[in-house]
Coordinates of C-alpha atoms and ligand atoms in Angstrom, one line a residue:
M1 CA 0.0 0.0 0.0
S2 CA 1.2 3.5 -0.6
I3 CA -0.3 6.7 0.5
D4 CA 0.5 10.3 -0.2
P5 CA 0.1 12.1 3.1
G6 CA -0.5 15.4 1.3
F7 CA 3.0 16.7 1.7
H8 CA 2.7 18.7 -1.5
D9 CA 5.1 21.6 -1.2
V10 CA 4.1 24.0 -3.9
P11 CA 6.6 26.9 -3.9
R12 CA 5.4 30.4 -3.7
M13 CA 4.9 31.6 -7.3
E14 CA 6.5 35.0 -6.7
T15 CA 9.7 33.4 -5.4
L16 CA 10.0 31.3 -8.5
Q17 CA 9.3 34.2 -10.8
A18 CA 11.8 36.4 -9.0
C19 CA 14.7 34.0 -9.4
R20 CA 13.9 32.5 -12.8
I21 CA 14.6 34.6 -15.8
D22 CA 17.1 37.2 -16.8
I23 CA 16.1 38.7 -20.1
P24 CA 19.2 38.1 -22.3
R25 CA 21.1 40.6 -24.4
P26 CA 19.7 41.4 -27.9
C27 CA 20.8 38.9 -30.5
C28 CA 19.9 37.2 -33.7
L29 CA 19.5 33.4 -34.2
V30 CA 20.6 32.0 -37.5
I31 CA 19.2 28.5 -38.0
F32 CA 20.8 26.2 -40.6
G33 CA 18.4 23.5 -41.9
A34 CA 15.5 25.8 -41.1
S35 CA 13.2 23.9 -43.4
G36 CA 13.6 20.8 -41.2
D37 CA 11.8 18.9 -38.5
L38 CA 13.8 20.2 -35.5
T39 CA 13.1 23.8 -36.5
R40 CA 9.4 23.2 -37.0
Q41 CA 8.8 20.9 -34.1
K42 CA 11.0 22.2 -31.4
L43 CA 12.9 25.4 -32.1
I44 CA 10.2 27.7 -33.4
P45 CA 7.5 26.6 -30.9
A46 CA 10.1 27.2 -28.1
V47 CA 11.1 30.7 -29.3
Y48 CA 7.4 31.5 -29.9
R49 CA 6.6 30.5 -26.3
L50 CA 9.5 32.7 -25.0
F51 CA 8.1 35.6 -27.2
R52 CA 4.6 35.2 -25.7
Q53 CA 6.0 35.2 -22.2
K54 CA 8.1 38.3 -23.0
F55 CA 11.3 36.4 -22.2
L56 CA 13.0 37.3 -25.5
P57 CA 15.4 40.3 -25.6
P58 CA 13.9 43.5 -26.9
G59 CA 16.1 43.3 -30.0
F60 CA 15.7 39.8 -31.6
F61 CA 15.2 38.1 -35.0
I62 CA 15.6 34.8 -36.6
L63 CA 17.2 34.2 -40.0
G64 CA 16.4 30.7 -41.3
V65 CA 18.7 29.3 -43.9
G66 CA 18.9 26.1 -46.0
R67 CA 19.0 24.7 -49.5
T68 CA 15.2 24.8 -49.9
E69 CA 14.1 27.6 -52.2
M70 CA 11.6 29.8 -50.4
D71 CA 11.1 33.4 -49.4
S72 CA 10.5 34.7 -45.9
E73 CA 6.7 34.8 -46.5
R74 CA 6.6 31.1 -47.4
F75 CA 8.9 30.3 -44.4
R76 CA 6.5 32.1 -42.0
E77 CA 3.5 30.2 -43.5
L78 CA 5.3 26.9 -43.2
L79 CA 6.1 27.5 -39.5
H80 CA 2.6 28.9 -38.7
G81 CA 1.1 25.6 -39.8
E82 CA 3.2 23.8 -37.3
I83 CA 2.6 25.8 -34.2
P84 CA 1.1 23.2 -31.8
P85 CA -2.3 23.9 -30.1
D86 CA -0.7 24.4 -26.7
C87 CA 1.3 27.3 -28.2
N88 CA -1.8 29.4 -28.9
G89 CA -1.4 31.6 -32.0
D90 CA -2.7 34.8 -30.5
C91 CA 0.4 37.0 -31.2
W92 CA 1.7 34.9 -34.1
Y93 CA 1.7 37.8 -36.7
E94 CA 3.7 40.0 -34.4
F95 CA 6.2 37.1 -33.9
A96 CA 6.2 36.3 -37.6
A97 CA 7.7 39.7 -38.4
L98 CA 10.8 38.5 -36.7
L99 CA 11.3 35.6 -39.0
H100 CA 13.3 35.8 -42.2
Y101 CA 14.6 33.2 -44.6
R102 CA 17.4 32.9 -47.2
T103 CA 18.5 30.1 -49.4
V104 CA 22.1 29.0 -49.2
S105 CA 24.2 26.1 -50.3
Y106 CA 26.1 24.7 -47.2
G107 CA 29.3 24.0 -49.0
A108 CA 29.4 27.3 -51.0
P109 CA 31.0 30.2 -49.0
E110 CA 29.9 32.7 -51.6
S111 CA 26.2 31.9 -50.9
F112 CA 27.0 32.5 -47.2
R113 CA 28.6 35.9 -48.1
S114 CA 25.6 37.1 -50.1
N115 CA 22.7 35.5 -48.3
I116 CA 24.0 35.6 -44.7
A117 CA 26.9 38.1 -44.3
G118 CA 25.1 40.5 -46.7
V119 CA 21.7 40.1 -45.2
L120 CA 22.5 40.3 -41.5
P121 CA 23.8 43.8 -41.0
P122 CA 20.7 45.7 -42.1
L123 CA 18.5 43.4 -40.1
E124 CA 20.8 43.7 -37.1
Q125 CA 20.8 47.5 -37.4
S126 CA 17.0 47.7 -37.4
A127 CA 16.6 45.2 -34.6
G128 CA 19.5 46.7 -32.5
T129 CA 21.1 43.3 -31.9
G130 CA 24.6 44.8 -31.8
G131 CA 26.4 42.0 -33.6
N132 CA 25.4 39.2 -31.2
R133 CA 24.9 36.2 -33.3
I134 CA 23.9 32.6 -32.6
F135 CA 24.5 30.1 -35.4
Y136 CA 22.3 27.0 -34.7
L137 CA 23.2 23.8 -36.6
A138 CA 19.9 22.1 -37.2
T139 CA 20.9 20.0 -40.1
P140 CA 22.0 16.3 -40.1
P141 CA 25.6 16.2 -38.7
G142 CA 27.1 15.2 -42.0
V143 CA 26.7 18.8 -43.1
Y144 CA 28.3 20.5 -40.1
E145 CA 31.8 20.5 -41.5
D146 CA 30.7 22.3 -44.7
I147 CA 28.7 24.9 -42.7
I148 CA 31.6 25.6 -40.3
S149 CA 34.0 26.0 -43.1
S150 CA 31.7 28.3 -45.1
L151 CA 31.1 30.4 -42.0
R152 CA 34.8 30.9 -41.6
L153 CA 35.4 31.6 -45.3
A154 CA 32.6 34.0 -45.4
G155 CA 34.1 35.9 -42.4
L156 CA 31.1 35.1 -40.2
A157 CA 32.8 33.0 -37.5
G158 CA 34.1 36.1 -35.6
G159 CA 37.4 34.7 -34.3
S160 CA 37.4 34.6 -30.5
D161 CA 34.5 37.0 -30.2
S162 CA 32.1 35.5 -27.6
S163 CA 29.3 37.6 -29.1
V164 CA 29.3 34.9 -31.8
K165 CA 28.1 31.5 -30.7
I166 CA 27.5 28.2 -32.3
V167 CA 25.0 25.6 -31.2
V168 CA 25.6 22.0 -32.1
E169 CA 22.8 19.5 -32.0
K170 CA 23.2 15.8 -31.1
P171 CA 24.3 13.3 -32.1
F172 CA 27.8 14.6 -31.5
G173 CA 29.8 12.0 -33.5
S174 CA 29.1 8.3 -33.7
D175 CA 32.1 7.1 -31.8
L176 CA 35.2 8.5 -30.1
E177 CA 37.1 9.1 -33.3
S178 CA 34.3 10.9 -35.1
A179 CA 33.5 13.0 -32.0
R180 CA 37.1 14.1 -31.7
R181 CA 37.2 14.9 -35.4
L182 CA 34.0 17.0 -35.0
N183 CA 35.4 18.8 -32.0
A184 CA 38.6 19.5 -33.9
I185 CA 36.7 21.0 -36.8
I186 CA 34.6 23.2 -34.6
L187 CA 37.5 24.3 -32.4
E188 CA 39.6 25.3 -35.4
V189 CA 37.1 28.1 -36.0
F190 CA 35.4 28.7 -32.7
R191 CA 36.7 28.8 -29.1
E192 CA 35.2 26.5 -26.5
N193 CA 33.4 29.4 -24.8
Q194 CA 31.6 30.0 -28.1
V195 CA 30.5 26.4 -28.5
Y196 CA 27.1 25.2 -27.1
R197 CA 26.8 21.4 -27.5
I198 CA 23.2 20.5 -26.7
D199 CA 22.0 17.7 -24.5
H200 CA 18.4 18.7 -24.0
Y201 CA 18.2 16.5 -20.9
L202 CA 20.4 18.9 -19.0
A203 CA 17.7 21.6 -19.6
K204 CA 14.9 19.5 -18.0
E205 CA 13.7 21.1 -14.8
T206 CA 14.3 18.1 -12.6
V207 CA 17.7 17.4 -14.1
Q208 CA 18.8 20.9 -13.2
N209 CA 17.3 20.4 -9.8
I210 CA 19.6 17.4 -9.0
L211 CA 22.4 19.8 -8.0
M212 CA 20.1 22.2 -6.2
F213 CA 18.6 19.4 -4.3
R214 CA 21.9 17.8 -3.4
F215 CA 23.9 20.8 -2.6
A216 CA 21.4 23.4 -1.2
N217 CA 20.0 21.0 1.5
S218 CA 22.1 19.8 4.3
L219 CA 19.8 16.8 4.7
F220 CA 20.8 14.6 1.8
E221 CA 24.5 15.1 1.2
P222 CA 25.8 13.3 4.3
L223 CA 23.9 10.2 3.2
W224 CA 24.9 10.5 -0.5
N225 CA 27.7 7.9 -0.4
R226 CA 28.7 4.2 -0.2
R227 CA 28.0 4.1 3.5
Y228 CA 24.2 4.7 3.1
I229 CA 23.4 4.1 -0.5
D230 CA 22.9 0.5 -1.7
H231 CA 22.6 1.2 -5.4
V232 CA 21.4 3.7 -8.0
Q233 CA 19.1 3.0 -10.9
I234 CA 18.8 5.5 -13.8
T235 CA 15.9 4.8 -16.1
A236 CA 14.9 6.5 -19.3
A237 CA 12.0 4.4 -20.5
E238 CA 10.0 5.5 -23.6
S239 CA 6.7 4.1 -24.8
I240 CA 7.2 5.6 -28.3
G241 CA 9.1 3.7 -31.0
I242 CA 11.5 5.2 -33.4
E243 CA 8.9 7.4 -35.0
R244 CA 10.0 8.4 -38.5
R245 CA 13.7 8.3 -37.7
A246 CA 14.7 4.8 -38.9
G247 CA 17.5 6.2 -41.1
Y248 CA 19.2 7.7 -38.1
F249 CA 18.3 5.1 -35.5
E250 CA 19.4 2.1 -37.6
Q251 CA 22.9 3.6 -37.5
A252 CA 22.8 4.8 -34.0
G253 CA 20.9 2.3 -31.8
V254 CA 20.0 3.1 -28.2
L255 CA 23.5 3.2 -26.8
R256 CA 24.6 6.0 -29.0
D257 CA 21.2 7.7 -29.0
M258 CA 20.5 7.8 -25.3
F259 CA 23.5 6.6 -23.2
Q260 CA 26.5 8.6 -24.6
N261 CA 24.6 11.8 -23.8
H262 CA 21.5 11.8 -21.7
M263 CA 22.1 8.7 -19.5
F264 CA 25.8 9.6 -18.8
Q265 CA 24.9 13.2 -18.0
L266 CA 22.3 12.0 -15.5
L267 CA 24.9 9.6 -14.0
A268 CA 27.5 12.4 -13.7
L269 CA 25.1 14.8 -12.0
T270 CA 24.0 12.2 -9.6
A271 CA 27.5 11.1 -8.7
M272 CA 29.6 14.3 -8.9
E273 CA 31.3 16.1 -6.0
P274 CA 30.1 19.6 -5.0
P275 CA 31.9 22.2 -7.0
S276 CA 33.3 25.2 -5.1
L277 CA 31.2 27.5 -7.2
F278 CA 28.0 27.1 -9.2
T279 CA 29.6 28.1 -12.5
A280 CA 29.6 26.4 -15.8
N281 CA 33.2 25.3 -15.8
R282 CA 33.3 24.3 -12.1
V283 CA 30.2 22.1 -12.6
R284 CA 31.6 20.6 -15.8
D285 CA 34.9 19.9 -14.2
E286 CA 33.2 17.8 -11.5
K287 CA 31.1 16.0 -14.1
A288 CA 34.2 15.2 -16.1
K289 CA 35.8 13.7 -12.9
V290 CA 32.9 11.3 -12.5
L291 CA 33.2 10.1 -16.1
Q292 CA 37.0 9.7 -15.6
S293 CA 36.3 7.5 -12.5
V294 CA 33.8 5.2 -14.2
R295 CA 35.5 1.8 -14.4
P296 CA 35.7 0.7 -18.1
V297 CA 33.3 -2.2 -18.8
P298 CA 35.3 -5.4 -18.9
L299 CA 35.0 -6.6 -22.5
D300 CA 35.7 -10.2 -21.6
R301 CA 32.7 -10.2 -19.2
L302 CA 30.4 -8.0 -21.2
D303 CA 27.2 -10.0 -20.5
E304 CA 27.6 -9.4 -16.7
H305 CA 27.5 -5.6 -17.4
V306 CA 25.5 -5.0 -20.5
V307 CA 22.2 -6.4 -21.9
T308 CA 20.7 -5.1 -25.1
G309 CA 17.4 -6.0 -26.8
Q310 CA 15.0 -5.1 -29.6
Y311 CA 11.3 -4.7 -29.5
G312 CA 8.8 -6.9 -31.4
R313 CA 5.1 -6.3 -32.0
G314 CA 3.0 -5.6 -29.0
T315 CA 0.4 -3.4 -27.4
V316 CA 1.3 0.0 -26.0
N317 CA -1.3 2.1 -24.2
G318 CA -4.0 -0.1 -25.6
M319 CA -2.7 0.3 -29.2
E320 CA -1.2 -2.5 -31.3
V321 CA 2.2 -1.5 -32.6
K322 CA 4.7 -2.9 -35.0
G323 CA 7.9 -4.5 -34.1
Y324 CA 11.2 -2.6 -34.8
R325 CA 12.0 -4.7 -37.9
E326 CA 8.6 -3.8 -39.3
E327 CA 9.0 0.0 -38.9
E328 CA 9.4 1.8 -42.2
G329 CA 13.1 2.2 -43.1
T330 CA 14.5 -0.6 -40.9
A331 CA 16.3 -3.6 -42.3
P332 CA 14.2 -6.9 -42.1
G333 CA 17.0 -8.6 -40.2
S334 CA 18.3 -5.5 -38.3
S335 CA 20.1 -6.2 -35.1
T336 CA 20.1 -2.5 -33.9
P337 CA 19.4 -2.4 -30.2
T338 CA 16.3 -0.4 -29.0
Y339 CA 16.9 -1.3 -25.4
A340 CA 20.1 -1.4 -23.3
A341 CA 20.8 -1.9 -19.6
L342 CA 24.3 -1.3 -18.2
K343 CA 25.9 -1.9 -14.9
L344 CA 28.7 0.6 -14.0
W345 CA 31.0 1.1 -11.1
I346 CA 32.6 4.4 -10.1
D347 CA 36.0 4.0 -8.7
N348 CA 36.3 6.7 -6.1
W349 CA 36.0 7.1 -2.3
R350 CA 32.3 8.1 -2.4
W351 CA 31.0 5.4 -4.6
N352 CA 33.3 2.4 -4.2
G353 CA 31.2 -0.8 -4.2
V354 CA 27.9 1.0 -5.2
P355 CA 26.6 -0.3 -8.5
F356 CA 24.9 2.1 -10.9
Y357 CA 22.3 0.4 -13.1
L358 CA 21.3 2.3 -16.2
R359 CA 18.5 1.3 -18.6
S360 CA 16.8 2.9 -21.5
G361 CA 14.5 1.6 -24.2
K362 CA 11.9 2.3 -26.7
R363 CA 8.4 0.9 -26.8
L364 CA 8.4 0.0 -23.1
K365 CA 5.4 -0.3 -20.9
S366 CA 5.4 3.4 -19.9
R367 CA 7.3 6.6 -20.4
R368 CA 9.3 7.2 -17.4
T369 CA 12.7 8.9 -16.7
E370 CA 13.9 8.8 -13.2
I371 CA 16.9 8.4 -10.9
A372 CA 16.2 6.1 -8.0
I373 CA 18.6 6.1 -5.1
T374 CA 18.0 3.0 -3.0
F375 CA 19.4 3.3 0.6
R376 CA 20.8 0.4 2.5
P377 CA 18.4 -1.4 4.8
V378 CA 18.6 -0.4 8.5
P379 CA 21.4 -2.3 10.3
H380 CA 19.1 -4.2 12.5
M381 CA 15.3 -4.6 11.8
M382 CA 13.9 -4.9 15.3
F383 CA 10.3 -5.2 13.9
S384 CA 11.0 -8.3 11.8
R385 CA 9.7 -10.6 14.6
D386 CA 6.3 -8.9 14.6
M387 CA 5.9 -8.6 10.8
S388 CA 5.9 -10.8 7.9
G389 CA 7.0 -9.9 4.4
R390 CA 9.9 -7.9 3.0
I391 CA 10.4 -4.4 4.4
E392 CA 11.5 -2.2 1.5
P393 CA 14.5 0.0 2.2
N394 CA 14.1 3.8 1.7
A395 CA 14.4 5.1 -1.8
L396 CA 14.6 8.6 -3.1
I397 CA 13.2 9.0 -6.6
L398 CA 14.1 12.0 -8.7
R399 CA 11.4 12.0 -11.3
V400 CA 12.6 13.7 -14.5
Q401 CA 9.4 13.0 -16.4
P402 CA 6.5 12.8 -16.4
G403 CA 5.2 14.4 -13.2
E404 CA 8.5 16.2 -12.6
G405 CA 9.3 16.1 -8.9
I406 CA 10.8 14.1 -6.1
T407 CA 9.5 11.2 -4.0
M408 CA 10.9 9.9 -0.8
E409 CA 9.8 6.4 -0.1
I410 CA 9.8 5.8 3.7
Q411 CA 8.2 3.3 6.1
A412 CA 5.6 4.4 8.7
K413 CA 3.3 2.7 11.1
N414 CA 0.0 1.7 9.6
P415 CA -2.6 3.4 11.8
G416 CA -4.5 0.9 14.0
S417 CA -4.0 -1.5 16.8
R418 CA -1.8 -4.1 14.9
M419 CA 1.9 -3.5 14.6
C420 CA 2.2 -3.0 10.9
L421 CA 4.5 -1.0 8.7
M422 CA 3.4 0.6 5.4
P423 CA 5.4 2.4 2.7
V424 CA 4.6 6.1 2.6
N425 CA 5.6 8.6 -0.1
L426 CA 6.7 12.1 0.7
D427 CA 6.1 13.8 -2.6
F428 CA 7.1 17.1 -4.2
T429 CA 5.7 17.8 -7.6
Y430 CA 6.7 20.8 -9.7
P431 CA 3.8 23.2 -10.4
R432 CA 3.1 22.8 -14.2
D433 CA 2.9 26.4 -15.2
V434 CA 6.3 27.6 -14.1
A435 CA 8.7 25.2 -15.9
L436 CA 10.3 26.3 -19.1
S437 CA 10.5 23.5 -21.7
D438 CA 13.9 22.0 -22.4
Y439 CA 14.4 23.9 -25.7
E440 CA 13.2 27.2 -24.2
R441 CA 15.8 26.8 -21.4
V442 CA 18.5 25.9 -23.8
L443 CA 17.8 28.8 -26.1
L444 CA 17.6 31.3 -23.3
D445 CA 20.8 30.1 -21.7
C446 CA 22.7 30.3 -25.0
M447 CA 21.4 33.8 -25.5
E448 CA 22.7 34.7 -22.0
G449 CA 26.0 33.0 -22.7
D450 CA 25.6 30.5 -19.8
Q451 CA 27.2 27.2 -20.8
M452 CA 26.2 25.3 -17.6
L453 CA 23.6 23.2 -19.4
F454 CA 25.8 22.5 -22.4
V455 CA 28.4 19.7 -22.8
R456 CA 32.1 20.6 -22.8
E457 CA 34.6 19.0 -25.2
D458 CA 36.0 16.7 -22.5
G459 CA 32.5 15.6 -21.5
V460 CA 31.8 14.4 -25.0
D461 CA 35.2 12.8 -25.3
L462 CA 35.0 10.9 -21.9
S463 CA 31.6 9.5 -22.5
W464 CA 32.5 8.2 -26.0
A465 CA 35.8 6.8 -24.6
L466 CA 33.7 4.7 -22.2
L467 CA 31.0 3.6 -24.6
T468 CA 32.9 3.1 -27.9
P469 CA 34.7 -0.1 -26.9
V470 CA 31.4 -1.5 -25.6
I471 CA 29.5 -0.7 -28.8
E472 CA 32.3 -2.1 -30.9
A473 CA 32.4 -5.3 -28.9
L474 CA 28.6 -5.7 -29.1
E475 CA 28.7 -5.1 -32.8
K476 CA 31.5 -7.6 -33.3
F477 CA 30.1 -10.3 -31.1
P478 CA 26.3 -9.9 -31.1
S479 CA 24.4 -11.7 -28.5
A480 CA 23.2 -15.2 -29.4
R481 CA 19.7 -14.3 -28.3
A482 CA 17.2 -14.2 -31.2
L483 CA 15.7 -10.8 -31.9
P484 CA 13.3 -9.3 -31.3
D485 CA 13.5 -10.3 -27.6
Y486 CA 10.9 -8.1 -25.9
E487 CA 7.4 -7.4 -26.7
A488 CA 6.4 -3.7 -27.3
G489 CA 4.6 -2.6 -24.1
S490 CA 6.6 -4.8 -21.8
E491 CA 9.4 -4.0 -19.3
G492 CA 12.1 -4.9 -21.7
P493 CA 14.0 -8.1 -22.4
A494 CA 13.8 -10.8 -19.8
A495 CA 17.6 -11.1 -19.9
A496 CA 17.9 -7.6 -18.4
A497 CA 16.6 -8.8 -15.1
A498 CA 19.7 -10.8 -14.6
L499 CA 21.9 -7.7 -14.4
P500 CA 20.7 -6.5 -11.0
A501 CA 19.6 -10.0 -10.0
R502 CA 23.2 -11.3 -10.2
D503 CA 23.8 -8.8 -7.3
G504 CA 20.6 -9.8 -5.4
R505 CA 18.7 -6.7 -6.6
R506 CA 15.9 -6.0 -9.0
W507 CA 14.7 -3.3 -11.3
R508 CA 12.0 -1.0 -10.1
P509 CA 8.8 -1.7 -12.0
L510 CA 8.0 0.6 -14.9
Ligands
NDP601 P1 16.1 17.0 -40.9 O1 16.4 15.7 -41.6 O2 14.7 17.5 -40.9 O3 17.0 18.0 -41.6 C1 17.0 19.4 -41.4 C2 17.3 20.2 -42.7 O4 18.6 19.9 -43.0 C3 16.5 19.7 -43.8 O5 15.2 20.4 -43.9 C4 17.3 20.1 -45.0 O6 17.2 21.4 -45.3 C5 18.7 19.9 -44.4 N1 19.3 18.6 -44.8 C6 18.7 17.4 -44.6 N2 19.5 16.4 -45.1 C7 20.5 17.0 -45.7 C8 21.6 16.5 -46.4 N3 21.8 15.2 -46.6 N4 22.5 17.4 -46.9 C9 22.3 18.7 -46.7 N5 21.3 19.2 -46.0 C10 20.4 18.3 -45.5 O7 16.7 16.9 -39.5 P2 16.0 17.4 -38.1 O8 15.5 18.8 -38.3 O9 15.1 16.3 -37.6 O10 17.3 17.4 -37.2 C11 18.3 18.3 -37.3 C12 19.4 18.0 -36.3 O11 18.9 18.0 -35.0 C13 20.0 16.6 -36.4 O12 21.4 16.7 -36.1 C14 19.2 15.8 -35.4 O13 19.9 14.7 -35.0 C15 19.0 16.8 -34.3 N6 17.9 16.5 -33.5 C16 16.6 16.5 -34.0 C17 15.5 16.3 -33.2 C18 14.2 16.3 -33.7 O14 13.2 16.2 -32.9 N7 14.0 16.4 -35.0 C19 15.7 16.0 -31.7 C20 17.1 16.1 -31.3 C21 18.1 16.3 -32.1 P3 17.5 22.0 -46.7 O15 17.2 20.9 -47.7 O16 16.5 23.1 -46.8 O17 18.9 22.4 -46.7
BG6_602 C1 16.5 12.2 -28.1 C2 16.7 10.9 -28.8 O1 17.8 12.8 -27.9 O2 15.8 12.1 -26.9 C3 15.3 10.2 -29.0 O3 17.3 11.0 -30.0 C4 14.5 10.2 -27.7 O4 15.4 8.9 -29.5 C5 14.5 11.6 -27.1 O5 13.2 9.8 -28.0 C6 13.9 11.5 -25.7 O6 13.8 12.9 -25.3 P1 12.6 13.2 -24.3 O7 12.8 14.7 -24.0 O8 11.3 13.0 -25.0 O9 12.7 12.3 -23.1

C-alpha cells in the first residue's frame, strides 16, 4: 500500500518568478536547416513561447537558412502551420515579423557571403542586436563541416569573439574518433566558450534540480555515499518507438542515441562532488571527474555488465504497434538495439562498491525517466519478529518525467491496533505552469552566454571513450539471443533482469 500524506510543497509563485529569468542581451538566431523537422517541431515553438511570455530580448530576430528555395513569407507560412495547439497563435503575426529566410548552399561560402553576411547587417541594425549572433546547426551532422568551413570563409565566425556562438545538436559524432574529429573541426574556427553542445536532458527542470537538491540541502549530502546508498538505478523508458527516424536510428541504436549523452549526464550529475562555485566550468569539471572515474566495462565479461534488446510487436497504451524490424526504413534482419541496460562502477571514495544500473529503451510499458537512489536497509530490523514480508529500504526518486518532482519512499506505522508498517511517499511535484520547456531553457541560456547546461569538449570525449569499446564489442560479437527479444509494451527483455539479479537486486517496475 502506498499513501500520499498530502505533503505537496508548492513553492510560492512570486519566489519562483523572481529567481527564474534574466532577459538576455539582444541577439539574432541564424538557423541552418530551417526547413527541417527540428526547427518546426522544437525550435520555433520554443522561441514563440518565449516571445509570448516576453522572455526574449527587446532586439531579436531569426534568420532561417537552408538549401530549400523559399522566401521569408513562405517560411512564415510553413512555421505557422506547425505551431502546436498548446502554443496558442494569439500573437503569431507580431512574432512572424521577426522571421526571415534565405536560401544557401552549405558548401558554398559565396552563398554565405551574399545570403547571410550580406543580409544580417541591415536586419541587425534595425533590430538593434549589436552584432550578437547565434548560429544554430539544425541539419544532419554530415553537413556540419561544410557549414563551419563556409562560416569561416565568409568571415562570419568572428574569431574569439564571444558575441558569436555556435549551437551544435546531437548526435555529437558516432564514436570516439568521429566525435574528436568534429570537436577539432569546430575548435579550429570557434573557441570553447563560443560552443554550445546541446544535451536537452540537461535543460529539464528536474535534471537541473539534482544539483540544487543535493547541494542546497544539508539533509541529503551526508547520506549521499557508499555508506548509506545500496545502489542507484537510472531509467529513461519510452513508450514511443523510433517514429520516423529509422534512417538515423538504424545507424545509432539506443547506446549512441541515449547513453552517450543523456544517461551519462544523469549519471554524472547524480555522482559528482560539490563544485566550489556554481559556474559552468566548475560544474563541468566535476562531471568530467565522474566520467573519468567510471570503471571501463570489462569486454571479456560483457554479459555481466550489458544487456541489449530489440522490440517486437505488442500493445502500448492499448494500441497494437509494429515490431522494430517492421518499422518503415529498418532492415528486415536488423540487429540494432532499441533497449540497453548497463551496470557501471565508479572507482572513487564516495562510490566504491555501489553499482549504478542504467537502462533505456523504446516501446516499453510506460514513459518514465527517473533516478532512483536506494538506501541500505537499516542495520538491525527490530520489527521483523512482529511482521511478515519484506520491508523495503528507503528510496529517493528524482522524477525527471513525467510528473517532474521528487518522491521519498519511507516506512511508517499503519494506523490501527496491529503492529504493521506501510510504505509512505513524501512527494514534491513541480507546479506545471512555471517550468520552461527544455528547448526554451537551452535557447535562453545560450542567448545569455551561460554554458552550464551544455556539454564541454572533454565531457563528449570521456563518454565516448567509455562507450565506444562496448559498442564495438557488441557489434563484433552480437548476443546469441534471437531478436526481437521483448514485446512492445513490456518492461524490456527478460535477460535484463539478470543484471541486478546477479547482485541480489531487481529493477524498479516501470
Ligand atoms: P532533418 O532531416 O529534418 O534536416 C533538417 C534540414 O537539413 C532539412 O530540412 C534540410 O534542409 C537539411 N538537410 C537534410 N538532409 C540533408 C543532407 N543530406 N545534406 C544537406 N542538407 C540536408 O533533421 P532534423 O530537423 O530532424 O534534425 C536536425 C538536427 O537536430 C540533427 O542533427 C538531429 O539529430 C538533431 N535532433 C533532432 C531532433 C528532432 O526532434 N527532429 C531532436 C534532437 C536532435 P534544406 O534541404 O533546406 O537544406
Ligand atoms: C533524443 C533521442 O535525444 O531524446 C530520442 O534522439 C529520444 O530517440 C529523445 O526519444 C527523448 O527525449 P525526451 O525529452 O522525449 O525524453
